[in-house]
XYZ file of C-alpha atoms in Angstrom:
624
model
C 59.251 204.493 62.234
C 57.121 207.660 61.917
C 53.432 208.358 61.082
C 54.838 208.855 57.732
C 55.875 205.338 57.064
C 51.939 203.644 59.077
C 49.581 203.253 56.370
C 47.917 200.885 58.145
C 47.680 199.374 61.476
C 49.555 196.196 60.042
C 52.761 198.673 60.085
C 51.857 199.653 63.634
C 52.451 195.963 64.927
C 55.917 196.335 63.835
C 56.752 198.548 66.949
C 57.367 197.565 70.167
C 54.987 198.522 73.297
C 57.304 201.315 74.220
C 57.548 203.097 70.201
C 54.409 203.818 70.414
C 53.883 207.298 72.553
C 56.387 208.560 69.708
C 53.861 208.031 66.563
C 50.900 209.323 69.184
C 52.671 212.647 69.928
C 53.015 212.483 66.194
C 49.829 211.951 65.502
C 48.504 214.814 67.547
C 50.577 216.924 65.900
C 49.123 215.929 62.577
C 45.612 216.130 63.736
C 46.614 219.619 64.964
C 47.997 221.146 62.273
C 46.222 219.751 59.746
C 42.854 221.212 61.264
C 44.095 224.536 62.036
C 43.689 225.210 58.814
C 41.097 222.292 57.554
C 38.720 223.195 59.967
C 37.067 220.096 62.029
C 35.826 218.625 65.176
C 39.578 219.214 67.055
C 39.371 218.647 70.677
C 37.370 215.235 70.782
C 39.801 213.588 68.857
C 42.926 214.855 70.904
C 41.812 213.599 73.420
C 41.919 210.081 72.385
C 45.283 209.735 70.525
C 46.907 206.979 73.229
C 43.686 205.127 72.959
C 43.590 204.725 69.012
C 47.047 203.984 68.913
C 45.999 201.183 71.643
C 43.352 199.886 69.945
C 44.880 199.089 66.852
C 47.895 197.697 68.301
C 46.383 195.347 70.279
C 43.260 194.243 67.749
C 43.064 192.873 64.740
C 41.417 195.405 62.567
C 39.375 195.943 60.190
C 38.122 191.729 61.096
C 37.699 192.738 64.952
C 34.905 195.847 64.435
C 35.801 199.526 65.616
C 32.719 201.439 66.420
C 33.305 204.859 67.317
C 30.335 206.674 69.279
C 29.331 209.739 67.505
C 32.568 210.382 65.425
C 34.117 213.353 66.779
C 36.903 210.964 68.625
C 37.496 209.369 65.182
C 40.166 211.713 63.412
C 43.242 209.446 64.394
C 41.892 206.163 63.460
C 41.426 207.470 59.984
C 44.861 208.801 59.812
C 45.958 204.709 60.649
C 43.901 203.411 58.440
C 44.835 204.620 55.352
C 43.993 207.840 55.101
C 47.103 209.951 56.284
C 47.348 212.266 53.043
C 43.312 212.293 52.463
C 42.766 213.631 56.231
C 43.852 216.879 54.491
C 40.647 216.930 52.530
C 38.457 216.153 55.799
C 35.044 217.717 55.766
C 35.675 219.376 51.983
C 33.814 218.795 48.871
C 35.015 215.540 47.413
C 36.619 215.404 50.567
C 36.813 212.383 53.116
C 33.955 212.186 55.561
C 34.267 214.135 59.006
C 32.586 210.913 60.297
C 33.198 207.079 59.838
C 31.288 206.188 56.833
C 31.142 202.300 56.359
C 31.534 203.106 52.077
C 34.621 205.074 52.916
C 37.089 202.509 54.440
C 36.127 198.617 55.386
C 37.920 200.082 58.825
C 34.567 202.250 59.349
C 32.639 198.871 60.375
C 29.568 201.363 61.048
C 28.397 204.595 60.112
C 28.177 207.535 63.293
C 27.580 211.278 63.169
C 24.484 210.947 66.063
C 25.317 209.909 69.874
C 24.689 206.762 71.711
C 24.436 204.870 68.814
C 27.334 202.384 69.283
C 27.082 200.083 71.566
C 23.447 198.803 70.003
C 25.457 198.606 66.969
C 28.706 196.484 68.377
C 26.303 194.156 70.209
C 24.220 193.267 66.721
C 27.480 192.617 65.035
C 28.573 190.316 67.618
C 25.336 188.465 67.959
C 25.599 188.124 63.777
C 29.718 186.885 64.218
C 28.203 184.102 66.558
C 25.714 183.286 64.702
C 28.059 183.123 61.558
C 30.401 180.881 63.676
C 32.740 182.913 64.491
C 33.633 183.534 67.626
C 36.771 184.900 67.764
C 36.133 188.317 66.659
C 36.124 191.067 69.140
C 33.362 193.994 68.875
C 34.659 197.281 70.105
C 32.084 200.808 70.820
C 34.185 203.453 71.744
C 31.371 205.529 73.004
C 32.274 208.907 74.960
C 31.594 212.689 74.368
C 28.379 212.237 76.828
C 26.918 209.597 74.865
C 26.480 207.410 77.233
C 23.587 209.890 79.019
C 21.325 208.952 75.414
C 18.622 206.345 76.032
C 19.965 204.226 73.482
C 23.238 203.458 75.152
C 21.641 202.486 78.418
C 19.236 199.819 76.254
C 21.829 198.777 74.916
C 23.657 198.210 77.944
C 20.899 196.257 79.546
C 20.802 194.242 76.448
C 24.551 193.524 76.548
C 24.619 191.924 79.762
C 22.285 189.395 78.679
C 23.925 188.276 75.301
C 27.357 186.731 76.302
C 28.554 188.298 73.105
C 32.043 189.065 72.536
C 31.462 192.843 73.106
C 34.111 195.163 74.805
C 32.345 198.756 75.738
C 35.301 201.231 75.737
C 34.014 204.095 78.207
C 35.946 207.264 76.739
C 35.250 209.560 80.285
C 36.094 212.707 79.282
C 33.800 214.643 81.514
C 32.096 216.458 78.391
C 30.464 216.665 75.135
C 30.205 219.823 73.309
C 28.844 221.768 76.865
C 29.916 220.250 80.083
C 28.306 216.892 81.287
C 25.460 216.973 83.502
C 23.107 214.633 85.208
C 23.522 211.743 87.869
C 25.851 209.402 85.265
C 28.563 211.880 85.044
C 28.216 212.284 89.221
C 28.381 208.649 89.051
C 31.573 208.254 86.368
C 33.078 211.043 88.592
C 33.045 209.463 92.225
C 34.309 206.165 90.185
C 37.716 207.954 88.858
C 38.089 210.267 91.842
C 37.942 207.622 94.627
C 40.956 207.568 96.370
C 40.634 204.426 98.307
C 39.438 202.788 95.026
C 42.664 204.102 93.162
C 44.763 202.908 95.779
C 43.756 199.564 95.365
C 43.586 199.176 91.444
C 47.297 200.470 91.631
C 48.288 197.662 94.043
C 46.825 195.329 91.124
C 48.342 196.915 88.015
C 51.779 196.333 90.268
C 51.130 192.216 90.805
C 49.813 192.142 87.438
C 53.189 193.883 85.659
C 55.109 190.894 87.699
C 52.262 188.065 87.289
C 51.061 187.554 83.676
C 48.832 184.422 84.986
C 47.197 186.634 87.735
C 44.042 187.228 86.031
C 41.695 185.674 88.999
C 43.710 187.449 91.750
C 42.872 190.956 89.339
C 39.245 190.045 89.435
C 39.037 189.458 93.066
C 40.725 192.227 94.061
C 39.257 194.773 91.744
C 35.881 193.136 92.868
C 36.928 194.215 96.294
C 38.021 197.605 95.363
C 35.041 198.306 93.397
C 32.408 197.417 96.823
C 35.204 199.056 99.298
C 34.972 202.687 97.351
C 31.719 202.940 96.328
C 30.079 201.262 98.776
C 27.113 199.849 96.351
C 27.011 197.426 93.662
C 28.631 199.209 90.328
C 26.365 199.773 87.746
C 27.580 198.010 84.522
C 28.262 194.771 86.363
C 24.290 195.038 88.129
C 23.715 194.833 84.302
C 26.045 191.752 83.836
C 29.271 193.585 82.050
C 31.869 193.097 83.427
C 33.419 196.483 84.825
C 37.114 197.190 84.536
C 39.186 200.518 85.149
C 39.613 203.682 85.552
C 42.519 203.736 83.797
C 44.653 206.540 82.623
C 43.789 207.297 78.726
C 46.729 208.916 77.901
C 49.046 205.888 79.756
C 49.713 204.022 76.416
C 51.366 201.330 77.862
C 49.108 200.645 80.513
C 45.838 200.867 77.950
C 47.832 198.171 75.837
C 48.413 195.887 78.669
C 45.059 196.268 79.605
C 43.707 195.798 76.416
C 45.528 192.616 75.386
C 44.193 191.196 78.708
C 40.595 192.293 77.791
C 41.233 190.605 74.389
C 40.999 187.039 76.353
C 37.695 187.701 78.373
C 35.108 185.935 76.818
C 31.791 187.712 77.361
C 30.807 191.727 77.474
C 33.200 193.770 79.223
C 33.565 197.684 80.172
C 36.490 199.567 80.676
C 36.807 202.798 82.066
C 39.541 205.388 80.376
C 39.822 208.607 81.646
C 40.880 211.359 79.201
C 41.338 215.202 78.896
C 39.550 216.491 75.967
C 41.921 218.652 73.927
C 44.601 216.750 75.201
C 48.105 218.364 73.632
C 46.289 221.890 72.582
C 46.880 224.257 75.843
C 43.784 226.010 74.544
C 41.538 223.389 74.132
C 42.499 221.555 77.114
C 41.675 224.784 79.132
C 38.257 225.599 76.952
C 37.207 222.529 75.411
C 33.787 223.881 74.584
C 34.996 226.433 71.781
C 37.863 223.933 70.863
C 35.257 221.220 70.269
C 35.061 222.794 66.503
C 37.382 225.837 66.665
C 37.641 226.773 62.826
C 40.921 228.365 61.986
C 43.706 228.393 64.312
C 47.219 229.106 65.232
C 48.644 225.410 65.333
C 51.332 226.898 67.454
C 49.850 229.108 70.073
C 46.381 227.613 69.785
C 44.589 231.128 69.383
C 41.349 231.175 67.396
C 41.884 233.265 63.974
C 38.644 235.146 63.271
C 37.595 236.402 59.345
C 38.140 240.415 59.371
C 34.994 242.068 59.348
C 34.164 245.418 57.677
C 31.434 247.199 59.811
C 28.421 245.524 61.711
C 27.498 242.079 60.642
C 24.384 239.875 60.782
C 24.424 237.534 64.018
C 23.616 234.032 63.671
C 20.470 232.938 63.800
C 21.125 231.183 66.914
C 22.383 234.125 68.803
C 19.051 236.042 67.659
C 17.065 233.006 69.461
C 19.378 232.803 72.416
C 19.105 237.190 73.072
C 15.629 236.760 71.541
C 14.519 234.364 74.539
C 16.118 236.146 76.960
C 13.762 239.203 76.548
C 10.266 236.976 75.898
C 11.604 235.393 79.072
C 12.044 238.845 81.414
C 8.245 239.760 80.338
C 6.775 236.286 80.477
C 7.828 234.340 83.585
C 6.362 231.631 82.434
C 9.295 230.586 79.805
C 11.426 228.101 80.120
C 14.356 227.052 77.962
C 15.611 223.345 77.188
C 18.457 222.132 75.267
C 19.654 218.573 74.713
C 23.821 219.192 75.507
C 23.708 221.809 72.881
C 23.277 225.140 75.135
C 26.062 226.423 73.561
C 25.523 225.678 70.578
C 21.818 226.966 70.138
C 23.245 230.268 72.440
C 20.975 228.813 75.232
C 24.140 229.389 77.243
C 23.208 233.232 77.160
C 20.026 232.684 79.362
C 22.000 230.552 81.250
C 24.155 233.243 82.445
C 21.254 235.016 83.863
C 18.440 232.919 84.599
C 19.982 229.890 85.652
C 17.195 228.453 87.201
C 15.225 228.771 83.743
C 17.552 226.635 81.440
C 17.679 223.109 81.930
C 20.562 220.751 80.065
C 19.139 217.011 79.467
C 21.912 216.143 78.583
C 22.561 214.119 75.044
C 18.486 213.045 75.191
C 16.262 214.415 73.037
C 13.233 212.043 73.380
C 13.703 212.968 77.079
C 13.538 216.924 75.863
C 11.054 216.983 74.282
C 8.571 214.508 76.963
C 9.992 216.857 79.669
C 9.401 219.681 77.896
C 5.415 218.803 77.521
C 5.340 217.862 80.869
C 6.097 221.274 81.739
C 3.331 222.452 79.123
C 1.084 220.248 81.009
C 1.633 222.468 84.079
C 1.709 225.837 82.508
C 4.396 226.560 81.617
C 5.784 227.508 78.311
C 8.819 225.532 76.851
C 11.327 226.429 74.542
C 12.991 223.330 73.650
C 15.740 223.771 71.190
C 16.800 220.740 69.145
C 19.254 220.471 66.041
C 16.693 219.756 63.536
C 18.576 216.497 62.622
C 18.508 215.197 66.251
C 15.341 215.987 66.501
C 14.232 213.074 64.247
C 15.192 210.639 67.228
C 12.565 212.393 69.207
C 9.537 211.973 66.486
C 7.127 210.130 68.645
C 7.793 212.143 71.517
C 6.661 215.190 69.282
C 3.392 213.085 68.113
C 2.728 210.991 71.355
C 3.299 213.601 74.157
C 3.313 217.155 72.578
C 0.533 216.777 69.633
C -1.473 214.712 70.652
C -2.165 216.388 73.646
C -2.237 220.002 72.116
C 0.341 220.804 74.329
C 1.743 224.100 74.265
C 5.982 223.397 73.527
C 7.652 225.495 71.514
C 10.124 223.241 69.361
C 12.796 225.663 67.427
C 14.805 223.366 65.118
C 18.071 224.996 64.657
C 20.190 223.796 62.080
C 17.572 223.466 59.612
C 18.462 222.489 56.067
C 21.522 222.000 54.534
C 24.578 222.837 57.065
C 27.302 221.857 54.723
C 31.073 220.193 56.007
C 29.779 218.279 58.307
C 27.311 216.424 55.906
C 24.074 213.648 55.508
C 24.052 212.746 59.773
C 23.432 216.707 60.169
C 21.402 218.098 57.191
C 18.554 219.115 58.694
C 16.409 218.478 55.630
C 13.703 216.164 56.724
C 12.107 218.259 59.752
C 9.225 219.942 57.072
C 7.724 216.345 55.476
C 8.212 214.542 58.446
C 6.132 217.506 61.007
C 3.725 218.209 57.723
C 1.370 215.036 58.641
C 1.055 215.728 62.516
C -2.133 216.945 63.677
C -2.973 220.486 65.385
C 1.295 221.281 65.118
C 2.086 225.033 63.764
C 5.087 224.898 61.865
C 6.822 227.923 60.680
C 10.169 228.598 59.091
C 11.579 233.047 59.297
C 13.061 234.313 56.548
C 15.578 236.472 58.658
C 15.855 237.899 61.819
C 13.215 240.102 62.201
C 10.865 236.844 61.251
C 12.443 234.431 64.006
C 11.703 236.870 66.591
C 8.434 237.967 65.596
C 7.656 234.322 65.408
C 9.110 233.683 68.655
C 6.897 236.534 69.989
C 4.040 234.824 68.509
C 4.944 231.544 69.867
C 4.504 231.965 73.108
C 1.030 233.852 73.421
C -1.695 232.039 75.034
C -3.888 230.011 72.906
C -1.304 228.208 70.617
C -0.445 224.647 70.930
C 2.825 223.064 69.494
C 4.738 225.300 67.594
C 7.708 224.407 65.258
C 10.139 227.531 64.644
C 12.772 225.567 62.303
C 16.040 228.076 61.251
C 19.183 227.205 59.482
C 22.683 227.380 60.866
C 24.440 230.692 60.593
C 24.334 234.166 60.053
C 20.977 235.938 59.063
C 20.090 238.756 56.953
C 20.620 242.147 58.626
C 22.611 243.365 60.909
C 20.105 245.786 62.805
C 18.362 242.384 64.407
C 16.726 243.880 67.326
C 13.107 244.784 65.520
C 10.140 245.384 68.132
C 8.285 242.077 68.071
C 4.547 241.936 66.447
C 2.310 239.341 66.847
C 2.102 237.541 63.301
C -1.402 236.241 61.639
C -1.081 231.951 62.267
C -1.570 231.020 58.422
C -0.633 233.460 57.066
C 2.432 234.598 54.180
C 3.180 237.716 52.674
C 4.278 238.587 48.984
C 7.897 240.614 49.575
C 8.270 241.761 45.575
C 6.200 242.554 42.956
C 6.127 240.835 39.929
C 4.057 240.151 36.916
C 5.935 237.325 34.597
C 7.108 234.544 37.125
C 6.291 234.107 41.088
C 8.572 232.564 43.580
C 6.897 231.428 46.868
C 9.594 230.245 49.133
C 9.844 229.114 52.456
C 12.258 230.304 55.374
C 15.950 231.655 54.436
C 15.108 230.583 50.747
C 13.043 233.737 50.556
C 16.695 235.266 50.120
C 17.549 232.950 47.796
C 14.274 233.764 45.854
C 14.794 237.925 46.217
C 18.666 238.169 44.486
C 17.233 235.600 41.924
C 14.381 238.245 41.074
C 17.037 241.284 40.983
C 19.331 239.548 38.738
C 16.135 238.437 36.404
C 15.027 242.726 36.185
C 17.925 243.008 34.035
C 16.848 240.445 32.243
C 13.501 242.099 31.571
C 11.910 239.405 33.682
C 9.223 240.764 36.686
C 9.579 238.159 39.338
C 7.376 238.446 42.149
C 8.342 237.059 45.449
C 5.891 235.633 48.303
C 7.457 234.858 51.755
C 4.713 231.989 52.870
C 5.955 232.065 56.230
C 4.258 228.873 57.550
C 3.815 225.515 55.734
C 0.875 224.314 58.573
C -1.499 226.172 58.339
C -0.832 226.611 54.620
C -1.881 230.147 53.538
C -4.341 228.706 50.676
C -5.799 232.508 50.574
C -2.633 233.423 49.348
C -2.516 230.822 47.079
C -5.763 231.401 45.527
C -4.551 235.451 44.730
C -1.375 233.580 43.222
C -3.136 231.572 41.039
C -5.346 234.270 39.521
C -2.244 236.605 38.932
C -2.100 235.187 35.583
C 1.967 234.190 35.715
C 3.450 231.880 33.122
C 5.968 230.463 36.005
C 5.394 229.295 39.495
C 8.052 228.190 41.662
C 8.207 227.128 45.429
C 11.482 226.163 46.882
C 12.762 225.167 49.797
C 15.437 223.931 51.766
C 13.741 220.457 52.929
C 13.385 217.334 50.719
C 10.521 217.451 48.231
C 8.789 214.370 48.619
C 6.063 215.417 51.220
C 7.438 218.783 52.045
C 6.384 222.470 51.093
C 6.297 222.041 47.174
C 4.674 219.069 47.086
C 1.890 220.921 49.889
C 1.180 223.728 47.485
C 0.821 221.198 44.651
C -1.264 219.112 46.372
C -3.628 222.683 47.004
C -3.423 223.372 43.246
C -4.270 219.994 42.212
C -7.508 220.155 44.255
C -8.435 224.312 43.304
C -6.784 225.034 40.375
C -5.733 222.344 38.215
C -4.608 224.612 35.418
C -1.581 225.709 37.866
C -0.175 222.375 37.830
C 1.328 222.454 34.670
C 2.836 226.312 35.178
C 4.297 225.059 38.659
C 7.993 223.792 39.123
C 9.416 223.074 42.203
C 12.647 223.075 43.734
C 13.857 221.220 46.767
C 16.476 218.928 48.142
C 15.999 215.898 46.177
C 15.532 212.015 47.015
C 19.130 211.282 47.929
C 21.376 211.392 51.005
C 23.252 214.991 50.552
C 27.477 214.435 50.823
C 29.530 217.046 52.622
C 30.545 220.353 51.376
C 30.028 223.967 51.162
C 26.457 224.949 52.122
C 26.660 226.837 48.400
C 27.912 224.056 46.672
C 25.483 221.652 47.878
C 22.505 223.997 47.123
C 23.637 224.315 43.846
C 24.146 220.875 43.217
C 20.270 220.361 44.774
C 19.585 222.951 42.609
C 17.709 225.013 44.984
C 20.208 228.384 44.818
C 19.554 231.735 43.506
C 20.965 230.215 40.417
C 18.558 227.516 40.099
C 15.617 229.920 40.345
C 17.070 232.346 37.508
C 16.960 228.893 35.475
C 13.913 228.160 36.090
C 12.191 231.465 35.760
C 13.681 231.640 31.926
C 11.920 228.137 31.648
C 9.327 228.327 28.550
């Protein structure tokens, strides 16, 4: 049988115990080749090939519930489950999800795209089985990719031990998540699996357990044994009352179905421990999992990274603008410190990493941790740069209210990712960030327009005097490819108009000033003067600005943004209007992402279907 002929894990069963390494070198093969030129999340998901195979052999999916931490590991269970020929669409528009998505297959028992989430999720689905009366059903959380260092997964944890629930935590140890793990768990997880004596010992019981199938109580005994003899302290997940079982090799198929179908027949919550290479089968990824974690295009035979050709000097992204940006506030203001939540890489923290070491500090996957570490380090003087996806920064709202604004504390939260960031769809748009921060007392919150903007508001940032300041940017490249501008102090409050115009005004917010400028060139040869404000900040509001707007006499006001509408900029300079000039209310239109959850797709497709494109303002300028 080949992966050609599984459309489900009921054809899996067929094969014997030994067949199955063939269809997982098969499958990484697939997942390979399909994404080197369907670009996804690539290493992750290699590196847990054996263990999908494993888990759907042995359980009785889609009744037992898969829950896969995160999502990144989840690219072979959807090729099992039915989704072999779709997986080429992965991430497109119309496409198949990049994540499980519980509407997509009854195999996704639960929506993922943000860490740590899994194991709270398992447990309330096994509490519901019981209390349904059934209590056969087995509850599976993959969780791995450094989720386990989120708060959520360790609540979870303590809450599991307690429950008796039919829960089996699957530990995928991997060693990273997008940037290397740090912090005492992964020193923990890494004396477990590197213990010789402690290896020694769980050998000598996978050998009388091959020969005894009814030696169950002589493997808890001795793995009990094991466990005190290497570690020399009571293990973790059994002090919380799980049940600990492993390391085990990840990529041993036969040994993770053996000790799978002996998990299977433990009542209670158990944990077991698989060790796996991330970017397991790739060479490349394997060796560099960090820039395999998402590689885009590549050679599916020698693994090397295929870059677009460029003609002449580009625009950076706006993340490497912050990341060299910071480096230079940072060598005239020793006061600056950055902070990144297992993203240093991604935000181009890694680049102050490389040369002030001791001035970058990795939480790890905890961004309610960030951002209360990041104000206690305000507290003491210094001045934070704590760099958050703006969609993972929603887990951290009270931090940003409790610990940071409410005591006027000087952190410096730039929400990369901002907006809409397209393939990989409604767990990452970062479209909330602007209603939910517009309520919050005493917070600055800004959004640049290009480069120049993000480092003059940087700049600005970090003078004495401000308290929290939000610098929220979207993912990828700016505007202009000279980025290094000498940085200027900008007025707090305060926007700027960037066109002339005398029939129809755009004020826009952030990147959508862009937007808003090709929309007024196109509309000149229309015989249409479009004037263009850049508003800069959304708290304080510019109302002076405002008021000059509304006395320009234009037939046409639009604001758009790249947020949702309902409480965000538009709705702020309606809200102004309504109050001081009521006769703009009628003249005023605005665009914004609407009420709805935003699929996956090309960033340009999705702004033109949210109808906030350059398009969308050329429409609504011709508006009567």
């Amino acid at each position: 049988m080949t992966l050609n002929d599984i459309n489900s894990p009921a054809d899996l069963k067929k094969l014997s115990v030994g067949e199955l390494q063939p269809v997982a070198d098969e499958l990484r093969s697939y997942i390979i080749n399909t994404l080197s030129t369907h670009p996804g999340h690539l290493a992750s998901s290699l590196g847990t090939v054996e263990l999908t195979v494993a888990l759907h052999y042995v359980f009785n999916t889609p009744d037992d519930k898969l829950i896969w931490d995160v999502g990144h590991q989840a690219y072979g269970h959807k090729i099992l489950t039915g989704r072999r020929d779709a997986f080429q669409t992965i991430r497109t528009y119309g496409g198949i999800s990049g994540f499980p998505k519980r509407s997509e297959s009854p195999y996704d028992a639960f929506g993922t795209g943000h860490s740590s989430t899994s194991i709270s999720a398992a447990l309330g689905m096994a509490i519901a089985s019981k209390l349904q009366g059934n209590t056969q059903r087995k509850h599976i959380a993959v969780i791995g990719d450094g989720s386990l260092t989120g708060g959520e997964a360790f609540e979870a944890l303590n809450n599991v031990g307690t429950s008796k629930s039919n829960i089996i935590v699957i530990l995928n140890d991997n060693g990273i998540s997008i940037d290397k793990a740090v912090g005492g768990l992964n020193g923990y997880l890494l004396k477990i699996t590197s213990s010789p004596r402690y290896n020694k010992l769980k050998e000598q019981v996978w050998q009388k357990l091959d020969n005894r199938e009814s030696s169950k109580s002589f493997f808890r005994r001795l793995t009990s044994v094991a466990k005190a003899i290497a570690l020399g302290s009571n293990n973790l997940f059994e002090s919380l009352g799980i049940r600990y079982f492993g390391p085990v090799d990840g990529h041993n198929i036969e040994q993770l179905v053996n000790t799978l179908q002996r998990l299977k027949d433990i009542n209670g919550p158990t944990l077991l421990h698989v060790v796996t290479r991330k970017g397991r089968g790739l060479r490349q990824a394997e060796q560099n999992p960090i820039a395999y974690h998402a590689p885009g295009f590549f050679d599916a035979e020698t693994g090397r990274q295929i870059q677009a050709p460029s003609s002449g000097a580009q625009p950076l992204k706006y993340q490497e603008v912050f990341g060299r940006t910071i480096i230079e506030l940072a060598e005239q203001n020793p006061a600056i410190v950055g902070i990144t939540p297992a993203m240093a890489t991604g935000c181009s923290l890694n680049l102050m990493m490389d040369c002030m070491p001791h001035r970058v500090f990795d939480v790890g996957i905890s961004e309610q941790h960030a951002v209360t570490f990041a104000a206690g380090l305000a507290a003491q003087g210094m001045v934070p740069f704590c760099n958050i996806y703006s969609s993972f920064a929603q887990r951290a709202y009270d931090q940003i209210i409790h610990d940071v604004a409410l005591q006027g504390l000087p952190v410096v939260l730039c929400l990369d990712r901002a907006g809409l960031v397209g393939d990989d769809g409604p767990t990452h748009h970062g479209v909330f960030d602007l209603a939910a921060l517009r309520p919050v007392p005493g917070i600055t919150i800004c959004a640049p327009s290009n480069e120049h903007e993000l480092r003059n508001m940087m700049y600005t940032a970090q003078l004495p005097g401000h308290g929290p300041f939000v610098i929220r940017y979207p993912r990828g490249a700016s505007v202009n490819a000279d980025w290094q501008n000498p940085m200027v102090e900008l007025e707090i409050g305060k926007g700027h108009r960037v066109k002339e115009g005398s029939d129809v005004a755009f004020l826009a917010l952030g990147h959508s000033v862009n937007d808003a400028l090709a929309a007024a060139a196109d509309l000149q040869r229309d015989n249409i003067s479009a004037a263009v404000y850049d508003m800069r900040f959304l708290k304080p509001l510019d109302t002076g600005l405002l008021d000059t707007i509304a006395q320009q006499g234009y037939r046409r006001i639009i604001t758009v943004e790249d947020g949702v509408q309902l409480g965000g900029f538009g709705e702020s300079v309606m809200e102004y209007f309504a109050e001081h000039h009521p006769e703009q209310i009628s003249l005023t239109r605005i665009l914004a992402i609407p009420d709805s959850f935003i699929t996956h797709g090309s960033v340009a497709q999705l702004k033109s279907d949210c109808h906030i494109d350059k398009q969308a303002l050329i429409s609504a300028a011709h508006e009567s």
